């Protein structure tokens, strides 16, 4: 089972940017669609961005135009560039395949606050 380690979160002011990284323990070439998910306190985990091996991307409306997902199959990494952050983006962020595999990482916390 491929496992994931997320990093890059932190505290940022509204309007700021962060770049999240996800390192996989094995090859992600076999995972057609990689995705980023987030879970805010008291809410269910939701998929917010995905990217297929062929380059097709999907973004949930709330992040469209602000977040950008990328993957490096050679390095087994997935990234999420997040721009113009707002307090509603505060959550723990996770990466996994889509549909997700059984193994979730610890996630990385993003807090947007002034």
CSV table of C-alpha atoms in Angstrom, one decimal:
chain,number,residue,atom,x,y,z
A,1,UNK,CA,0.0,0.0,0.0
A,2,UNK,CA,1.3,3.4,-0.9
A,3,UNK,CA,1.4,5.8,2.0
A,4,UNK,CA,1.5,9.5,1.9
A,5,UNK,CA,3.2,12.2,3.9
A,6,UNK,CA,1.8,15.8,3.6
A,7,UNK,CA,3.8,18.9,4.5
A,8,UNK,CA,3.8,22.6,3.9
A,9,UNK,CA,0.9,23.8,6.0
A,10,UNK,CA,1.0,26.6,8.5
A,11,UNK,CA,-0.6,29.9,9.6
A,12,UNK,CA,-1.2,32.4,6.9
A,13,UNK,CA,-3.0,35.7,6.7
A,14,UNK,CA,-6.1,36.1,4.4
A,15,UNK,CA,-4.9,36.7,0.9
A,16,UNK,CA,-1.7,34.8,1.4
A,17,UNK,CA,-0.3,31.7,-0.3
A,18,UNK,CA,1.0,28.3,0.7
A,19,UNK,CA,2.3,25.4,-1.3
A,20,UNK,CA,1.5,21.9,0.1
A,21,UNK,CA,3.6,18.9,-0.8
A,22,UNK,CA,2.8,15.2,-0.6
A,23,UNK,CA,5.4,12.5,-0.8
A,24,UNK,CA,4.4,9.0,-1.6
A,25,UNK,CA,6.2,5.9,-0.2
A,26,UNK,CA,5.9,4.2,-3.6
A,27,UNK,CA,5.2,4.8,-7.2
A,28,UNK,CA,2.2,6.9,-8.0
A,29,UNK,CA,2.3,5.9,-11.7
A,30,UNK,CA,-0.2,3.2,-10.9
A,31,UNK,CA,-2.6,5.7,-9.4
A,32,UNK,CA,-4.5,7.2,-12.3
A,33,UNK,CA,-6.0,10.1,-10.3
A,34,UNK,CA,-4.2,11.8,-7.5
A,35,UNK,CA,-6.2,14.2,-5.3
A,36,UNK,CA,-6.1,16.6,-2.4
A,37,UNK,CA,-8.7,16.5,0.3
A,38,UNK,CA,-9.4,18.7,3.2
A,39,UNK,CA,-11.3,18.3,6.5
A,40,UNK,CA,-12.4,21.3,8.5
A,41,UNK,CA,-13.4,20.9,12.2
A,42,UNK,CA,-16.8,19.3,12.5
A,43,UNK,CA,-17.1,18.6,8.7
A,44,UNK,CA,-16.6,15.6,6.5
A,45,UNK,CA,-13.4,15.2,4.5
A,46,UNK,CA,-14.0,16.5,1.0
A,47,UNK,CA,-12.1,16.2,-2.3
A,48,UNK,CA,-11.0,19.7,-3.5
A,49,UNK,CA,-8.7,19.0,-6.4
A,50,UNK,CA,-7.6,16.1,-8.5
A,51,UNK,CA,-5.3,15.4,-11.4
A,52,UNK,CA,-5.1,12.4,-13.7
A,53,UNK,CA,-2.0,10.9,-15.1
A,54,UNK,CA,-3.0,12.3,-18.5
A,55,UNK,CA,-3.2,15.8,-17.1
A,56,UNK,CA,-6.9,16.3,-16.6
A,57,UNK,CA,-7.7,18.4,-13.5
A,58,UNK,CA,-10.8,19.0,-11.4
A,59,UNK,CA,-11.4,21.6,-8.8
A,60,UNK,CA,-14.3,22.1,-6.5
A,61,UNK,CA,-16.0,25.5,-7.1
A,62,UNK,CA,-14.8,27.0,-3.8
A,63,UNK,CA,-11.1,26.7,-4.8
A,64,UNK,CA,-11.3,27.0,-8.6
A,65,UNK,CA,-9.0,29.7,-9.9
A,66,UNK,CA,-7.1,29.9,-6.6
A,67,UNK,CA,-5.7,26.4,-6.1
A,68,UNK,CA,-3.5,24.4,-8.6
A,69,UNK,CA,-2.6,20.8,-8.3
A,70,UNK,CA,0.4,19.2,-9.9
A,71,UNK,CA,2.1,15.8,-9.8
A,72,UNK,CA,5.6,14.6,-10.5
A,73,UNK,CA,5.4,10.9,-11.3
A,74,UNK,CA,9.2,10.6,-11.4
A,75,UNK,CA,9.6,11.9,-7.8
A,76,UNK,CA,6.3,10.4,-6.6
A,77,UNK,CA,5.1,13.7,-5.3
A,78,UNK,CA,1.9,15.7,-5.6
A,79,UNK,CA,1.7,19.4,-4.8
A,80,UNK,CA,-1.1,22.0,-4.2
A,81,UNK,CA,-0.4,25.6,-4.8
A,82,UNK,CA,-2.9,27.7,-2.8
A,83,UNK,CA,-3.3,31.4,-3.5
A,84,UNK,CA,-5.6,34.1,-2.2
A,85,UNK,CA,-6.4,32.0,0.9
A,86,UNK,CA,-9.4,32.9,3.0
A,87,UNK,CA,-10.5,31.7,6.5
A,88,UNK,CA,-12.9,29.2,4.9
A,89,UNK,CA,-9.8,27.3,3.7
A,90,UNK,CA,-8.8,26.5,7.2
A,91,UNK,CA,-8.6,22.8,7.5
A,92,UNK,CA,-6.3,19.7,7.6
A,93,UNK,CA,-5.2,18.8,4.1
A,94,UNK,CA,-4.6,15.3,2.9
A,95,UNK,CA,-3.5,13.7,-0.4
A,96,UNK,CA,-4.6,10.3,-1.7
A,97,UNK,CA,-5.8,8.7,-4.8
A,98,UNK,CA,-9.3,9.2,-6.2
A,99,UNK,CA,-11.0,7.1,-5.2
A,100,UNK,CA,-8.9,7.0,-2.0
A,101,UNK,CA,-6.8,4.1,-0.9
A,102,UNK,CA,-7.2,2.8,2.7
A,103,UNK,CA,-4.1,4.5,4.0
A,104,UNK,CA,-4.3,8.2,4.9
A,105,UNK,CA,-1.4,10.3,6.0
A,106,UNK,CA,-1.4,12.6,9.1
A,107,UNK,CA,-2.3,15.6,6.9
A,108,UNK,CA,-1.0,19.1,7.2
A,109,UNK,CA,-2.8,21.9,9.0
A,110,UNK,CA,-3.6,25.1,7.2
A,111,UNK,CA,-4.9,28.0,9.3
A,112,UNK,CA,-6.0,31.2,7.6
A,113,UNK,CA,-6.3,34.0,10.1
A,114,UNK,CA,-5.4,37.6,10.7
